[in-house]
Coordinates of C-alpha atoms in Angstrom, one line a residue:
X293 CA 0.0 0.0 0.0
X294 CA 1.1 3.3 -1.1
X295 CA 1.7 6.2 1.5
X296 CA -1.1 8.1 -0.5
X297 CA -3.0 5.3 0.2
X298 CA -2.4 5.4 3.9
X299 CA -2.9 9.7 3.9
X300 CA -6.4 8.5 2.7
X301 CA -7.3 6.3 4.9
X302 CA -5.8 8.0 8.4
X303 CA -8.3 11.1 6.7
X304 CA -11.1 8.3 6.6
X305 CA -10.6 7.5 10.4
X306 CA -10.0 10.4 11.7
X307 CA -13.4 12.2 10.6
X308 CA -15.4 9.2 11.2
X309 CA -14.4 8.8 14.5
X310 CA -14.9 12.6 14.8
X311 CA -18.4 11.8 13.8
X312 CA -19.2 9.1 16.3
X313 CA -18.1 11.6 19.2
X314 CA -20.4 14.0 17.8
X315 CA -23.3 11.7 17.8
X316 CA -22.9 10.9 20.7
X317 CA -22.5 14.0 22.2
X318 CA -25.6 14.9 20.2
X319 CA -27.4 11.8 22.4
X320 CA -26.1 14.1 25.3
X321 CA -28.0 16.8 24.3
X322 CA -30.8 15.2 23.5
X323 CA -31.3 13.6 27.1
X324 CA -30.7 17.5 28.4
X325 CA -33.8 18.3 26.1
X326 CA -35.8 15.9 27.5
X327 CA -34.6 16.0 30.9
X328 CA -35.4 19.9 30.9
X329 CA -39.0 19.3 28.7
X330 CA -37.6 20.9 25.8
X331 CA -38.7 18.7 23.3
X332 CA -41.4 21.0 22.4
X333 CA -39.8 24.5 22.6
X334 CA -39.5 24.8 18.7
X335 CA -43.0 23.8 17.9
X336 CA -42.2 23.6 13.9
X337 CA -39.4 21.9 12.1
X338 CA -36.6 22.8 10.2
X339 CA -37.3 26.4 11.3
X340 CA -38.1 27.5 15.2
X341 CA -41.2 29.5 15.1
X342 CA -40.9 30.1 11.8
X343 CA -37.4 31.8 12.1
X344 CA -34.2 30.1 11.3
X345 CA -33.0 32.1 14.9
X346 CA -35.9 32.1 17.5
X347 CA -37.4 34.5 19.3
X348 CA -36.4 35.5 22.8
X349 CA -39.4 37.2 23.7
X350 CA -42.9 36.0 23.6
X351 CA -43.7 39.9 22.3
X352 CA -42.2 39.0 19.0
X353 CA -44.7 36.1 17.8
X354 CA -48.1 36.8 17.1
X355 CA -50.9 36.8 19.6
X356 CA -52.3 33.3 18.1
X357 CA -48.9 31.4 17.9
X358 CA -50.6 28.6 19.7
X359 CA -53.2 28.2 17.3
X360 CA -51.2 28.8 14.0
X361 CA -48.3 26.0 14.9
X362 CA -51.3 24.1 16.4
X363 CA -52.4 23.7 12.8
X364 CA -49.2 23.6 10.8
X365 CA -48.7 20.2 13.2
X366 CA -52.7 18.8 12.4
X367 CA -51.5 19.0 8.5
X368 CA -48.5 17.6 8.7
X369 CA -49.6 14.6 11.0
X370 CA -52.4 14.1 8.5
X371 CA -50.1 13.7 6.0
X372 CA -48.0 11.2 8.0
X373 CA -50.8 9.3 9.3
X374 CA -51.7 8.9 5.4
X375 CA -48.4 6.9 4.4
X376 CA -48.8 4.6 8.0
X377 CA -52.3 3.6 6.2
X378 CA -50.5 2.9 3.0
X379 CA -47.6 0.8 4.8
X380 CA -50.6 -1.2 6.6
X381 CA -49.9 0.2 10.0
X382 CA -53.4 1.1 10.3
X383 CA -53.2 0.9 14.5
X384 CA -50.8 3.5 14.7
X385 CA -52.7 5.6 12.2
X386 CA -55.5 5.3 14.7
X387 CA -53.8 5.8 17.4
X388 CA -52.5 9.3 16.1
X389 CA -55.9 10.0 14.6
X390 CA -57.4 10.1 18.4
X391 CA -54.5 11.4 20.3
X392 CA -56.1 14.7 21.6
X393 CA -52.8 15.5 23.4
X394 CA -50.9 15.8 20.0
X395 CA -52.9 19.6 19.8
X396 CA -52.1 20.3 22.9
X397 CA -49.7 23.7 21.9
X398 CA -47.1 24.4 25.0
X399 CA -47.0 28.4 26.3
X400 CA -43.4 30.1 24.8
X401 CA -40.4 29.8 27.1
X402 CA -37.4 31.3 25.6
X403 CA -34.9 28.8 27.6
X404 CA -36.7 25.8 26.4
X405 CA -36.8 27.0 22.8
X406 CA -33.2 28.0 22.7
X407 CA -32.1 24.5 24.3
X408 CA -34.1 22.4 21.2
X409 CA -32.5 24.8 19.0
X410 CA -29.1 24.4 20.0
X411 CA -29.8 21.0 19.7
X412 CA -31.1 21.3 16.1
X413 CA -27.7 23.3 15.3
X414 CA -26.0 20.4 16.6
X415 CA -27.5 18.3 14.8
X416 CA -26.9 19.8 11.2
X417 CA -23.4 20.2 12.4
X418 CA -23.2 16.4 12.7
X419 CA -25.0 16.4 9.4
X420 CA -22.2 17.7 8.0
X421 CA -19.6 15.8 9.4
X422 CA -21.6 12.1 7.8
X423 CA -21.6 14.4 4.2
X424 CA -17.7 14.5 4.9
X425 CA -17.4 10.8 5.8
X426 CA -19.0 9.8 2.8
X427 CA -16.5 12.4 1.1
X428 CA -13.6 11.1 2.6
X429 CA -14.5 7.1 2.1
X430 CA -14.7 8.1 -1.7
X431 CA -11.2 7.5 -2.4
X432 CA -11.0 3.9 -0.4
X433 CA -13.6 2.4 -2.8
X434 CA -10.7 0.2 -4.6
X435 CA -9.5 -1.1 -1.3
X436 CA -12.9 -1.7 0.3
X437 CA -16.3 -0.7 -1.5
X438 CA -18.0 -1.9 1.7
X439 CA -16.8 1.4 3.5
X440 CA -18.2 3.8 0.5
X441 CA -21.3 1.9 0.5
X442 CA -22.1 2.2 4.4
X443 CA -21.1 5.4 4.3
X444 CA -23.5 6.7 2.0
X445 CA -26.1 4.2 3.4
X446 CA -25.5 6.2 6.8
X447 CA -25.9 9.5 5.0
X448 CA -29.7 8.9 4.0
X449 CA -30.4 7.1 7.3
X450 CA -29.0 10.5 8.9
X451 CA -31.6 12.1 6.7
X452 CA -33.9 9.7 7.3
X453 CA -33.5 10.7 11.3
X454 CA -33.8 14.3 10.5
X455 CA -37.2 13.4 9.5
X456 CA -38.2 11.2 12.0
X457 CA -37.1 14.2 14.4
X458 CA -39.5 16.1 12.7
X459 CA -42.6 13.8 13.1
X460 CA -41.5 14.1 16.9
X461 CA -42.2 17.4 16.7
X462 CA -45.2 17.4 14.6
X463 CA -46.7 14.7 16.6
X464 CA -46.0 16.5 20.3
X465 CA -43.1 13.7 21.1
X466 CA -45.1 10.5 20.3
X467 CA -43.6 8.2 22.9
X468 CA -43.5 5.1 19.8
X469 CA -41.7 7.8 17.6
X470 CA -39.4 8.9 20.5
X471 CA -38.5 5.4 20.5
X472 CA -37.7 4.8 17.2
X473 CA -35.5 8.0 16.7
X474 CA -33.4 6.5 19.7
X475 CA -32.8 3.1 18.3
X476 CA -32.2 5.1 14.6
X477 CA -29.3 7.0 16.9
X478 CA -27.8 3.6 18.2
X479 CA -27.9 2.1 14.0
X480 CA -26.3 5.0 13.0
X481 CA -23.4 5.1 15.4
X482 CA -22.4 1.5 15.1
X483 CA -22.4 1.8 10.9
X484 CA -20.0 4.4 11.8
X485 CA -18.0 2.2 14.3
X486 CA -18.4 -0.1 11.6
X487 CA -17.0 1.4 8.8
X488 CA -14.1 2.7 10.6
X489 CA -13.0 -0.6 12.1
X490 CA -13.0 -1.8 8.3
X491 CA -11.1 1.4 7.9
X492 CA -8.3 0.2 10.2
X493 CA -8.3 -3.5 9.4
X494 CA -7.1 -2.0 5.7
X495 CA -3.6 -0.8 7.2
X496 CA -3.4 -3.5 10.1
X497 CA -3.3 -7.5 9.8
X498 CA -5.4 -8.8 12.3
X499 CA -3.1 -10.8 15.3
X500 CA -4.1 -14.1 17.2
X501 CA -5.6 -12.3 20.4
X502 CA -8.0 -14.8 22.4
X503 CA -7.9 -18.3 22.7
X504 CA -11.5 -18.8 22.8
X505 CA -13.1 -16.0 20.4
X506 CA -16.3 -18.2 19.5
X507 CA -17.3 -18.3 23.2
X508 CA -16.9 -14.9 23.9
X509 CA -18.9 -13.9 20.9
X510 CA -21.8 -16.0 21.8
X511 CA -21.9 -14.2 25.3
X512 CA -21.6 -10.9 24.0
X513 CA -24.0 -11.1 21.5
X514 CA -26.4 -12.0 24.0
X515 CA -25.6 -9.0 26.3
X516 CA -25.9 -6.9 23.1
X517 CA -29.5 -7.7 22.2
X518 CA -30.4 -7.9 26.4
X519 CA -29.3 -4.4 26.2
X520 CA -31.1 -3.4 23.1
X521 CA -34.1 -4.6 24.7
X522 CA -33.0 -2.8 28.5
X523 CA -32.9 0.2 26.0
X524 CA -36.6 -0.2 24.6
X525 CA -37.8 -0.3 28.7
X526 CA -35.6 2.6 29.5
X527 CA -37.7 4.6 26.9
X528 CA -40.7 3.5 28.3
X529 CA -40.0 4.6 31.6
X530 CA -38.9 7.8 30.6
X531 CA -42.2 8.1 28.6
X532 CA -43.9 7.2 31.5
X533 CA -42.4 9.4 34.1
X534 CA -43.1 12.1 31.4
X535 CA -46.4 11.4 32.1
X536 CA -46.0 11.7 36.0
X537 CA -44.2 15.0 35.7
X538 CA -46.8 16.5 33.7
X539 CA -49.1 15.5 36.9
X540 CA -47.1 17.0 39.0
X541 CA -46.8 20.3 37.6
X542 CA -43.0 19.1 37.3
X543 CA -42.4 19.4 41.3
X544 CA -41.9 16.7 43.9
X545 CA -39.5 15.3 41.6
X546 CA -38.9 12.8 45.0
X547 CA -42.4 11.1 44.6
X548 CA -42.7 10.6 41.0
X549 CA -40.5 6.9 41.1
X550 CA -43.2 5.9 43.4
X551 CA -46.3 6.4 40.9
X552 CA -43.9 4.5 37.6
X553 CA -45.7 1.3 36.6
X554 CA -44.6 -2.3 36.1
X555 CA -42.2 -1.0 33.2
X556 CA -39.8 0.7 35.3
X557 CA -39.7 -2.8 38.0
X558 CA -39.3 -4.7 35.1
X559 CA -36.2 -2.1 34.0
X560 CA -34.7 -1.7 37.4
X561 CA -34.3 -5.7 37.9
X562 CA -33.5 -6.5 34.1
X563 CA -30.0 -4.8 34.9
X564 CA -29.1 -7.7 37.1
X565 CA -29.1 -9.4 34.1
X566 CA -27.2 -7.5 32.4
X567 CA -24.5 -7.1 35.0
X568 CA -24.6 -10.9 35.4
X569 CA -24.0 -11.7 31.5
X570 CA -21.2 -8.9 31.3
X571 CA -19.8 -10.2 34.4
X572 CA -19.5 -13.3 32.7
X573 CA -18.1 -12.9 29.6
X574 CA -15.5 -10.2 31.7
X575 CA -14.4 -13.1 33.4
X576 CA -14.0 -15.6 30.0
X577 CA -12.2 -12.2 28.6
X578 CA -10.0 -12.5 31.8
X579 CA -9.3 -16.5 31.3
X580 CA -8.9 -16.6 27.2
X581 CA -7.3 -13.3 26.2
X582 CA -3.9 -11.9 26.2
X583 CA -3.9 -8.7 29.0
X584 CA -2.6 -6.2 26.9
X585 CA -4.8 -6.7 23.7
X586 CA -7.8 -4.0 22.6
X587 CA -10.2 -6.6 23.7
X588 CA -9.3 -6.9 27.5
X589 CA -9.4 -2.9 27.7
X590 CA -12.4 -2.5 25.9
X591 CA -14.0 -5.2 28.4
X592 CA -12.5 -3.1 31.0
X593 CA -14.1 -0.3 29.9
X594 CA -17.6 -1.9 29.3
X595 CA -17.9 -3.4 32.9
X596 CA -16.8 0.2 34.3
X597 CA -19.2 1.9 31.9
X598 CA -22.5 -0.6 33.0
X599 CA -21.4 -0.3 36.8
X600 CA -21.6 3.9 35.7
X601 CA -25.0 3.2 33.9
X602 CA -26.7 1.4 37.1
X603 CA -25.3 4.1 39.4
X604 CA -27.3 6.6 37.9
X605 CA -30.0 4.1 37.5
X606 CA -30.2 3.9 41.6
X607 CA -29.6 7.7 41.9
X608 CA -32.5 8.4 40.2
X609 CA -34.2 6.3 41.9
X610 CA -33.6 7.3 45.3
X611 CA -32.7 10.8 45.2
X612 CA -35.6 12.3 43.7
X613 CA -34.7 12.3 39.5
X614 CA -31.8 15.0 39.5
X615 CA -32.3 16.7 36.4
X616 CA -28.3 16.3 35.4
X617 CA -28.7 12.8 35.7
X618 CA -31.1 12.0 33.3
X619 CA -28.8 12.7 30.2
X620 CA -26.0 11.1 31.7
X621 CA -28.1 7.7 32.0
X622 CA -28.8 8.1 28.6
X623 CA -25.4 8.6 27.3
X624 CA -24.2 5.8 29.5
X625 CA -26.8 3.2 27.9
X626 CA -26.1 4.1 24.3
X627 CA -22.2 4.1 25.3
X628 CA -22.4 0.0 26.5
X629 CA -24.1 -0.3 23.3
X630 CA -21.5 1.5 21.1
X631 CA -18.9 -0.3 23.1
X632 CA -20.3 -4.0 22.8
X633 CA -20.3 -3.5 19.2
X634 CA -16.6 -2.7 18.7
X635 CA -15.5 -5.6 20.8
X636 CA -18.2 -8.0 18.7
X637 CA -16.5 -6.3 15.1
X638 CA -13.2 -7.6 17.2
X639 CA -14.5 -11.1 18.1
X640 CA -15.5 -11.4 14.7
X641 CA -12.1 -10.5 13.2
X642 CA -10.5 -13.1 16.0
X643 CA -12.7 -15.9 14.5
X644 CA -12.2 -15.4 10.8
X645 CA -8.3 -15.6 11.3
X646 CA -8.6 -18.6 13.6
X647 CA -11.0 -20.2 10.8
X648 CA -8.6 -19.5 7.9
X649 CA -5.9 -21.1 10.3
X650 CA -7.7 -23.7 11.0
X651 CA -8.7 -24.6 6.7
X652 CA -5.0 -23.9 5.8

């Protein structure tokens, strides 16, 4: 390989990896929005109240601002609830159809608006860091078409997100559609985790690093889809405890664990679980691979980071929902993810070589 060759690459890595921060410092953000009920504080989409910079006074809108986004949202849902009935999701069509809460039109406040548009403006800029990923894999598609071909599949799925964001808006943060733009989030990040491991393997043999790497694949992939589904029951909670803060007036933050449903029991003892499983395959990590390899340290990290995720778990809990660490649990979950998955993409590497080993 030519050192123009290697330029391009090192170029490759370096902004994907840029854009995986980003994202997830994007998820970040997103947990503040929601934490601080900010979801709705631009009530249109692309623009904020019309403007691409919002207002900062409720003087500067006109009197029936309530009433005029109120049915900018009723057209735009009818729309979407049009192509659910064409894809056969006719529940969820209904389902929109009676929500009475979806034209329910929130007073101005100028610090929630200006936190849901910061979080807009990070989210182009993260836009435009995937349009230069899919620039930069351009010039690798003779040494791997598979990185040109995620890349650009990540750029529409990006777009794809931006418009999912927009039903969230339009349809007053849909808990379903508040789901799905999460799990969107979590694809996104590991194609780009994805496409930059392929990105290193281009300039770096893969080494014998575990003894066992079938075993320890097994496990993982089992704590990978346990915590895809701990991640579904975390967004249920958080839907629910929406629900309880609105009742509250968004005070006695201490009482509102108390009224959660069977959802959040269900989520509190399903990390058990998913310590026990990591736990596990921590220990086979310990007993099959070499110390000083990529894959003890990332399973170093993961254990630290899921002991991190249930501490916030049980401060929530039991110290009344502090605001600051709602995000934080957020980003924690989506960081086991996005860690799991780059020690799987290494576990995988570790049993192709021992297979080709093994048939020469």
């Amino acid at each position: 390989m030519n050192q123009k060759n290697l330029n391009q690459i090192y170029s490759f890595r370096r902004i994907s990896l840029i854009t995986v921060i980003a994202v997830y410092f994007l998820i970040l953000v997103g947990g503040v929005v929601r934490s601080t009920g900010s979801g709705m504080g631009c009530p249109d989409w692309p623009k904020c109240f019309g403007s691409w910079i919002p207002p900062t006074s409720v003087n500067q809108l006109p009197s029936n601002y309530q009433e005029i986004y109120s049915a900018q949202r009723v057209e735009k849902n009818n729309k979407f609830v049009a192509q659910l009935e064409n894809l056969g999701f006719e529940e969820k069509a209904e389902q929109i159809k009676n929500d009475k809460s979806i034209l329910v039109e929130q007073e101005f406040n100028p610090v929630k608006t200006w936190i849901e548009y910061v979080n807009r403006l990070i989210g182009a800029v993260i836009g435009i860091l995937v349009l230069l990923t899919v620039f930069r894999s351009f010039p690798l598609w003779s040494l791997d078409k598979s990185i040109v071909v995620l890349s650009v599949l990540n750029l529409f799925l990006v777009l794809f997100q931006a418009w999912i964001g927009s039903i969230v808006v339009s349809t007053n943060l849909l808990p379903w559609m508040i789901t799905l733009h999460m799990m969107l989030a979590l694809v996104i990040v590991c194609i780009l985790l994805y496409v930059h491991f392929r990105s290193f393997r281009l300039i770096q043999d893969a080494r014998p690093t575990t003894d066992n790497p079938g075993s320890l694949f097994g496990i993982l992939i089992v704590g990978f889809l346990l915590m895809l589904v701990q991640i579904v029951f975390g967004t249920q909670v958080r839907e629910e405890m929406d629900v309880v803060a609105f009742e509250f007036g968004n005070l006695l933050r201490g009482e509102w664990i108390e009224h959660l449903g069977l959802v959040f029991l269900i989520h509190r003892s399903y990390s058990i679980l998913l310590l026990a499983v990591h736990i596990l395959f921590f220990y086979k990590v310990y007993k099959y691979t070499l110390r000083h390899v990529s894959i003890f340290k990332w399973s170093q990290a993961l254990v630290l980071v899921i002991f991190l995720e249930i501490l916030t778990g049980v401060g929530m809990a039991y110290f009344g929902v502090p605001a600051f660490l709602q995000p934080l649990h957020l980003l924690l979950g989506t960081l086991i993810v996005g860690i799991q998955f780059v020690i799987l993409l290494q576990l995988n590497s570790q049993r192709k070589l021992n297979l080709e080993k093994t048939g020469s």
